[in-house]
Structures are given as structure tokens and as C-alpha cells.
Coordinates of C-alpha atoms and ligand atoms in Angstrom, one line a residue:
X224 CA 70.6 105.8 99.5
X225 CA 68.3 104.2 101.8
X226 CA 66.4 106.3 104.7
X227 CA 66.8 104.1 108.0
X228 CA 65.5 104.5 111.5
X229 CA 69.1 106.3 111.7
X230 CA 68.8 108.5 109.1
X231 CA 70.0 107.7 105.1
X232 CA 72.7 105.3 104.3
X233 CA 75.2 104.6 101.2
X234 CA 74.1 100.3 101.4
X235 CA 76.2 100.2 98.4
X236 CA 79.1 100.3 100.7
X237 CA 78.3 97.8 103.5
X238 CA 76.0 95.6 104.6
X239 CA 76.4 93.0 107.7
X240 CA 74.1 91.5 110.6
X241 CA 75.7 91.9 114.3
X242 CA 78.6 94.1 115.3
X243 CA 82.0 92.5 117.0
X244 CA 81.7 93.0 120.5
X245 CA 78.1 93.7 120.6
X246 CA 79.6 97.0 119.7
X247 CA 76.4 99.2 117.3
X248 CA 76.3 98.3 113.8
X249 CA 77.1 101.9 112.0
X250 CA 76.6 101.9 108.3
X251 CA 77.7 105.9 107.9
X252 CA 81.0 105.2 110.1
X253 CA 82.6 108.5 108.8
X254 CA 79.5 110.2 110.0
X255 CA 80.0 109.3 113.7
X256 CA 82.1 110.4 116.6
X257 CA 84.1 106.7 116.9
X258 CA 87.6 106.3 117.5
X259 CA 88.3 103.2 115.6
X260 CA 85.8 101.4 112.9
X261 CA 85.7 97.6 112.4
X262 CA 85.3 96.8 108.7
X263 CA 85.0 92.9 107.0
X264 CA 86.3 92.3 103.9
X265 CA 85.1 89.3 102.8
X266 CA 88.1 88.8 100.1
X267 CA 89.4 85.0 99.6
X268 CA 90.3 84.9 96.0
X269 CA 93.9 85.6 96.4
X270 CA 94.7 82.5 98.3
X271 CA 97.2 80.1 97.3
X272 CA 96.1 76.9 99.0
X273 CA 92.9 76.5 101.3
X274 CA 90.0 79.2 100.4
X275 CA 87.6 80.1 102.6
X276 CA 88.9 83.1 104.4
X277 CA 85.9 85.3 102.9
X278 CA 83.9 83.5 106.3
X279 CA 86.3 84.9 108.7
X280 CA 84.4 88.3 109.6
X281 CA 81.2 86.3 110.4
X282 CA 83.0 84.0 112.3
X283 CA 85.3 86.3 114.1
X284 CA 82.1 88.5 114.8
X285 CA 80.3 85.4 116.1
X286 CA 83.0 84.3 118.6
X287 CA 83.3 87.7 120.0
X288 CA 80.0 87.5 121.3
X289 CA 81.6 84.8 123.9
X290 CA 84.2 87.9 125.1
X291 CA 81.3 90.5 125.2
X292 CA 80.5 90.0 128.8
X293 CA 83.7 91.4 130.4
X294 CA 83.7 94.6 132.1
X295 CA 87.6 95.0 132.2
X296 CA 88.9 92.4 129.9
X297 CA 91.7 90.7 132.2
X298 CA 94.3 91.7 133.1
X299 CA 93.5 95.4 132.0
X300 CA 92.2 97.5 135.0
X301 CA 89.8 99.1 132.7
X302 CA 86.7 98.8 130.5
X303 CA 87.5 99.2 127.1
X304 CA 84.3 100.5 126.0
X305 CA 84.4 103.5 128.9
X306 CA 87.4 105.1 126.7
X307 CA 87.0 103.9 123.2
X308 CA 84.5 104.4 120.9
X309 CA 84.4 101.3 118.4
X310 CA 81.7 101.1 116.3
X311 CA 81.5 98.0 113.1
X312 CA 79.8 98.7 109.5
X313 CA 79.8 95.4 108.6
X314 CA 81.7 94.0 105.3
X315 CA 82.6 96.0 102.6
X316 CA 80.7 94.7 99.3
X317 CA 82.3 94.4 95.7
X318 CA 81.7 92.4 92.9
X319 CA 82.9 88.7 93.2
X320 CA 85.6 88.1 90.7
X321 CA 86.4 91.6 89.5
X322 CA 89.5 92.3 91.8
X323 CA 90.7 95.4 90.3
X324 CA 87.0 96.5 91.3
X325 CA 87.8 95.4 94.8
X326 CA 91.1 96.7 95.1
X327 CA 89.6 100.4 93.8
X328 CA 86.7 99.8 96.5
X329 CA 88.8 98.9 99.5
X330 CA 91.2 101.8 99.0
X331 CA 88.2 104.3 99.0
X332 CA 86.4 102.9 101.7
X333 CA 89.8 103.1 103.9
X334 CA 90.3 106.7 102.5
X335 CA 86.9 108.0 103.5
X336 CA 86.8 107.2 107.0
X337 CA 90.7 107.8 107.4
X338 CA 89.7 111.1 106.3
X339 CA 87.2 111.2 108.3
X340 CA 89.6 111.7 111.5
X341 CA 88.9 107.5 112.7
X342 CA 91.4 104.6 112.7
X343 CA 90.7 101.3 111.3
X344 CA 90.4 97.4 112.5
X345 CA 89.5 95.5 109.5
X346 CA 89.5 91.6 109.5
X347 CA 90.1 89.4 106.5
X348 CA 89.2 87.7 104.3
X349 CA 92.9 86.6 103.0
X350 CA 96.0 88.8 103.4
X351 CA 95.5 90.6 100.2
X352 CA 93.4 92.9 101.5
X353 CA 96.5 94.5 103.7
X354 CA 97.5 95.6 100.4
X355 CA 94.6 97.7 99.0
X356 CA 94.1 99.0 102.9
X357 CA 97.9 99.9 102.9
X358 CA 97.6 101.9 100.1
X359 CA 94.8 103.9 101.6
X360 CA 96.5 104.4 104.6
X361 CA 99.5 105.6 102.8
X362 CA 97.5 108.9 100.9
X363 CA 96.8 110.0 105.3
X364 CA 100.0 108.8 107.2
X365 CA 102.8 108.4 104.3
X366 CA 105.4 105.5 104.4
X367 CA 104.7 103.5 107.1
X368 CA 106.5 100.6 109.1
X369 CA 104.9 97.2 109.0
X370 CA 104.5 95.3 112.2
X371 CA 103.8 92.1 110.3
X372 CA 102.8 88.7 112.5
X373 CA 103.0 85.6 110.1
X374 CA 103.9 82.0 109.2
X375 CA 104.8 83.4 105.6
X376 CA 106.6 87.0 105.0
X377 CA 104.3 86.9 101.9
X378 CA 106.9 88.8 100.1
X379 CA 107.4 86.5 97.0
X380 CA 107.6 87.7 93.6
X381 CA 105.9 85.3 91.9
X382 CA 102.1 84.6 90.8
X383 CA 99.2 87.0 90.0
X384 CA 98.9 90.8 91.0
X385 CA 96.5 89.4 93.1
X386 CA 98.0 86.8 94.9
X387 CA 97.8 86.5 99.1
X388 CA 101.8 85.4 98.8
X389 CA 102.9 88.8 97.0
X390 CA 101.8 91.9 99.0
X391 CA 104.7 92.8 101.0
X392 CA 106.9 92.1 97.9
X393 CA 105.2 95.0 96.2
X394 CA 104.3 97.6 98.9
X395 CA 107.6 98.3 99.2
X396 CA 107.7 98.8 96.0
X397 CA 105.1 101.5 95.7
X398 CA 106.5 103.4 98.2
X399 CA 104.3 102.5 100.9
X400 CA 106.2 100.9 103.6
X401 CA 109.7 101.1 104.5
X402 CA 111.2 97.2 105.0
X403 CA 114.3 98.7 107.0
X404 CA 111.3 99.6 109.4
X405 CA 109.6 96.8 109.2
X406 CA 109.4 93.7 111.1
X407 CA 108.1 90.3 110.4
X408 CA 107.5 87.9 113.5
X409 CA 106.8 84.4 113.9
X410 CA 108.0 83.8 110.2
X411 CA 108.4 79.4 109.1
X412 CA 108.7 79.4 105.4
X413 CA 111.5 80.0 103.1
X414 CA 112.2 83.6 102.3
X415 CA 115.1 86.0 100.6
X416 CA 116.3 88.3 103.2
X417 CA 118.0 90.3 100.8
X418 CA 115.0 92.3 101.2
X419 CA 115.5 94.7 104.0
X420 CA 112.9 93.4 106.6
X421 CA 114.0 92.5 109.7
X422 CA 112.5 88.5 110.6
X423 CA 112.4 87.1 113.8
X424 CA 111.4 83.6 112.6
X425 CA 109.1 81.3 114.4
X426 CA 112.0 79.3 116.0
X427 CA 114.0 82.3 117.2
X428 CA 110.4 84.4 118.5
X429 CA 109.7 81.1 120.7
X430 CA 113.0 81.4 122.7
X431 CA 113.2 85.0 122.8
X432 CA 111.8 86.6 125.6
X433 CA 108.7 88.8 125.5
X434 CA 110.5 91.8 126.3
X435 CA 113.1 91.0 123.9
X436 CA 110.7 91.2 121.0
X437 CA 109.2 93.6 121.9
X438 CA 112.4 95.8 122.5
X439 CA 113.0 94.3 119.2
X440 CA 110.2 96.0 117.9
X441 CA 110.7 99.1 118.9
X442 CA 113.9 99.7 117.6
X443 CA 113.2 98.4 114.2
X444 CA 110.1 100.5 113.7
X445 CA 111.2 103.7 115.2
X446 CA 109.9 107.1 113.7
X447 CA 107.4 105.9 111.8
X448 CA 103.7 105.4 111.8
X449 CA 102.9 101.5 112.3
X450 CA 100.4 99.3 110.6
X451 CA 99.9 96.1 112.6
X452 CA 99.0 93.3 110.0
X453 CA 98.4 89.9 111.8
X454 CA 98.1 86.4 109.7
X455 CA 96.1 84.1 112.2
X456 CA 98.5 81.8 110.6
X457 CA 101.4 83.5 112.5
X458 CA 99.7 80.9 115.8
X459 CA 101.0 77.3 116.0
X460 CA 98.1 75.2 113.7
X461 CA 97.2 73.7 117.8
X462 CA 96.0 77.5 118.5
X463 CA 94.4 77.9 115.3
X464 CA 93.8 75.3 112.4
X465 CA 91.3 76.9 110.9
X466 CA 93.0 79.1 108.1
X467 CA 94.0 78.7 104.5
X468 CA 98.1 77.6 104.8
X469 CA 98.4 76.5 108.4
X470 CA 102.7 76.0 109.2
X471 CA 103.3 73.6 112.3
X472 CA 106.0 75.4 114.9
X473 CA 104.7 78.7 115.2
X474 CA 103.4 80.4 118.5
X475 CA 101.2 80.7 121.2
X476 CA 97.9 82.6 122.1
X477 CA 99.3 83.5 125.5
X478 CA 103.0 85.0 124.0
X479 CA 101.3 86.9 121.5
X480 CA 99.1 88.9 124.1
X481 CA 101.8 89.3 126.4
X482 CA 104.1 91.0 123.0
X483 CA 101.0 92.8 122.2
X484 CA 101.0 94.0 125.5
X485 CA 103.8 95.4 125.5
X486 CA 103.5 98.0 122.3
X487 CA 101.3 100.6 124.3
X488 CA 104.1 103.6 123.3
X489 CA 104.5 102.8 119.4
X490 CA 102.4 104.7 117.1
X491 CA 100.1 102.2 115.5
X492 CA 97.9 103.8 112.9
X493 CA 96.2 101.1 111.7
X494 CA 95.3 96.8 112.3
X495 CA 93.8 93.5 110.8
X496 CA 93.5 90.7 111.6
X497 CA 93.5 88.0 108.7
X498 CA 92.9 84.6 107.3
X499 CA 90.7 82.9 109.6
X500 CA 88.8 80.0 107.4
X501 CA 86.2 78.9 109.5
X502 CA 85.5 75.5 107.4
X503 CA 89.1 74.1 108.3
X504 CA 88.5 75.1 112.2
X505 CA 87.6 73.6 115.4
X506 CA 85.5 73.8 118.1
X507 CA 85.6 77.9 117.0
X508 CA 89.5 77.8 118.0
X509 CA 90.9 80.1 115.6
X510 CA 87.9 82.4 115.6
X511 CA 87.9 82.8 118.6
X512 CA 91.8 83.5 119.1
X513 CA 91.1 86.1 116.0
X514 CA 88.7 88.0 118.3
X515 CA 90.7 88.1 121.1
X516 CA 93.8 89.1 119.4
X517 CA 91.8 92.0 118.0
X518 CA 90.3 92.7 121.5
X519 CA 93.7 92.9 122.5
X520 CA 94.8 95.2 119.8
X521 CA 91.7 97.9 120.9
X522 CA 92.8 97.7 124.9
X523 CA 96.4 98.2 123.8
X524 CA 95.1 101.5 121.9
X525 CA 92.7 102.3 124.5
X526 CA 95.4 102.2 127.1
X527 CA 97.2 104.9 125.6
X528 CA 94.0 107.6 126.8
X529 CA 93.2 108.0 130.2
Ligands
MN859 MN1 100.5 83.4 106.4

């Protein structure tokens, strides 16, 4: 423990430089009165093809900077920050290379501010981390339905138990989501649909209409809590080349806010936002669509108080 000019803190926990959003910098996040807290996990080693993904927080952080200056973020007819409390602790620390280690650290972390009465926005690192953050979110909400945005369902069998291809394979397996529940969106890679999820592939989600998804997604994920897991991957490579497995034919910046947009009456419990790999982007592109998507995802929560 550390004293600070805000009192002690655990800095084997967290450590960071800037908050997203300019929002404060809180190292005892559970200690606080916030709503929702931003964690990074700066996790790539479970990535298949391209690493690099443990850069995304920084660089998601670092773009959000550009969105800071908006009172009511259009076309909201609010200010986010005057009924949400957000605050950011930075990225989680573990020891590089001992997964197990990071797994056990990730889970506690989620559990103690979970606990804590405060929801959770944690950006990736690469979509392993959904797993360990699942698993915590299980022990406070139960099974859950996954609202899962994607190139890939990730739901292969194959490879490591730490593998970025392998998580949704395996949480419904522990028990902690419920695939007849769950719905996978933007999807442009082989997969076995003998599974039970319900994929609206890339090709279909572009010619639906957004208020056909999104009815879509309501009725799959009725009656349970909903953890909204979004692969920056799940965006066509033009609106964001700068991630570990990019898939050409996906979607747009603009659709996804308008289907995000439209899920103010579901339950979600809990969001990331994943796989940003700032060395393969451009111009800031796919950081900066990362923090807008997650910008997105705090006014759609926000909307819900008045
Ligand atoms: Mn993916």
C-alpha cells in the first residue's frame, strides 16, 4: 500500500497514466461512488495471428482525448458525464507469461468492484480476457446472454486453454452463458452452428435493417442479464485495420451506433471493447472507432437514468 495525495492505494492492482474521457484516474475504484469503472487489460498472448493488442488501452485512452470536448455527444440530447459517474483505474497488472496468474487476477479484480455495487467497461488486450471477466461476472449476475459483435464467433475447440479463438466454446461450457441466449453479429469466418448461438453473419447484418437487428436482439436475449463483448474486428478492415485478424466484408462505424442505439431497454450488465492493435493501424482509425463505440456503449447506459 502506497499513501497518495488521495489517500492509500493497492498499486499491486493497477497502474496507468491518463483516464479515457479525461474522466479521474481512481486507483481504489471499489472505494468510490462511480457507476461504471474503465479497466485495461493489457493481455495479447492468446492471439492467434497478429499480436499486439496489449497497446489497445493506451491507444484507445489516447484517441478519446479527441471526443473529450463534447458536451452532449451527438445526437444524444444530454451530457453523459451530468448522469454517469465513470471513473478509469488504469490497466490491470499481472505477470507476463504466467496466464493462469492472469486469469486468477482478472477474475478478482472484476469480483471486487462487481461487489462493490459498480459495472464494468474494460477494453482489451485480445478477446481472451472476456473469458476470465465472464467468469467474474457470473459469481454476481449468474448465466448470462452474450451480445457478442465479431468477425470470428471464437467458439473453436481447438488450441491452448488460452487461446483468443476458444472462449465462447468453453463458457458455455462452465455454465456461464446460455448460447440459446446469445447472439453473435457481424460473424465472416467458418463456424459449426450446431452450437446453439444464434449468428447473424456479416453478409446477412449488412442487409438487414437496423431495427431488424436489433429486434433480433432482443428476442434472442430475453430474460437474461447481457454482457456486451465487442471484437473491433466485427468493423469492415476500411473502419478499422488496426487489429490482430482483420476479415474484409464486415460492417460500418455508422450501423453499429445506430444498433447500439437502439438497446437502451435490455439489461446489459457488463462491456468491452477488444483487440485494437495499434501497430497494424492508421491514422488512429481503429482507436479511435474503439473509443467511440465505448462512448456509445456509456450514453446508451446513461440514457436509461434521467
Ligand atoms: Mn474477432
Amino acid at each position: 500500500m502506497l499513501s497518495t495525495l488521495y489517500g492509500e492505494y493497492d498499486n499491486s492492482l493497477v497502474s496507468n497514466n491518463f483516464g479515457f474521457l479525461r474522466f479521474p484516474l481512481e486507483f481504489n475504484p471499489h472505494q468510490t461512488d462511480a457507476d461504471w469503472v474503465i479497466t485495461g487489460f493489457t493481455f495479447d498472448v492468446a492471439t492467434s495471428g497478429r499480436p499486439g493488442a496489449r497497446f489497445g488501452p493506451e491507444a484507445i485512452r489516447k484517441a478519446s482525448v479527441n471526443l473529450a470536448w463534447e458536451g452532449n455527444r451527438f445526437p444524444w440530447d444530454f451530457n453523459l458525464r451530468e448522469r454517469l459517474k465513470v471513473v478509469d483505474c488504469g490497466d490491470l497488472t499481472f505477470a507476463f507469461g504466467d496466464n493462469a496468474e492472469f486469469c486468477d487476477k482478472a477474475e478478482q479484480h472484476v469480483t471486487r468492484i462487481l461487489q462493490s455495487g459498480k459495472k464494468m467497461l474494460s477494453f482489451g488486450g485480445d478477446h481472451f480476457i472476456t473469458l476470465p471477466l465472464l467468469r467474474g461476472h457470473f459469481k454476481k449476475f449468474g448465466q448470462m446472454a452474450l451480445l457478442h459483435f465479431d468477425a470470428h464467433t471464437d467458439t473453436y475447440d481447438h488450441g491452448s486453454d488460452y487461446d483468443h479463438g476458444t472462449m465462447f466454446y468453453h463458457a458455455p461450457k462452465e455454465g456461464l452463458i446460455d448460447p440459446e441466449h446469445s447472439i453473435q453479429i457481424g460473424i465472416r469466418t467458418e463456424h459449426d452452428p450446431s452450437l446453439g448461438y444464434t449468428v447473424l453473419d456479416a453478409p446477412r447484418a449488412n442487409d438487414m435493417t437496423v431495427t431488424e437487428i436489433v429486434q433480433k436482439i432482443k428476442q434472442v436475449t430475453q430474460g437474461l442479464p447481457i454482457y456486451l463483448t465487442f471484437d473491433i474486428d466485427c468493423l469492415d478492415p476500411a473502419y478499422a485495420p488496426g487489429t490482430g485478424t482483420p476479415v474484409c466484408g464486415g460492417m460500418s462505424t455508422d450501423k453499429i451506433f445506430k444498433i447500439l442505439r437502439g438497446l437502451k431497454d435490455l439489461n446489459i450488465i457488463g462491456m468491452d471493447v477488444v483487440e485494437v492493435a495499434p501497430s497494424y493501424d492508421q491514422s488512429d482509425i481503429t482507436a479511435l472507432a474503439a473509443a467511440t463505440i465505448a462512448l456509445e456503449m456509456f450514453y446508451l447506459q446513461a440514457s436509461k437514468l434521467k
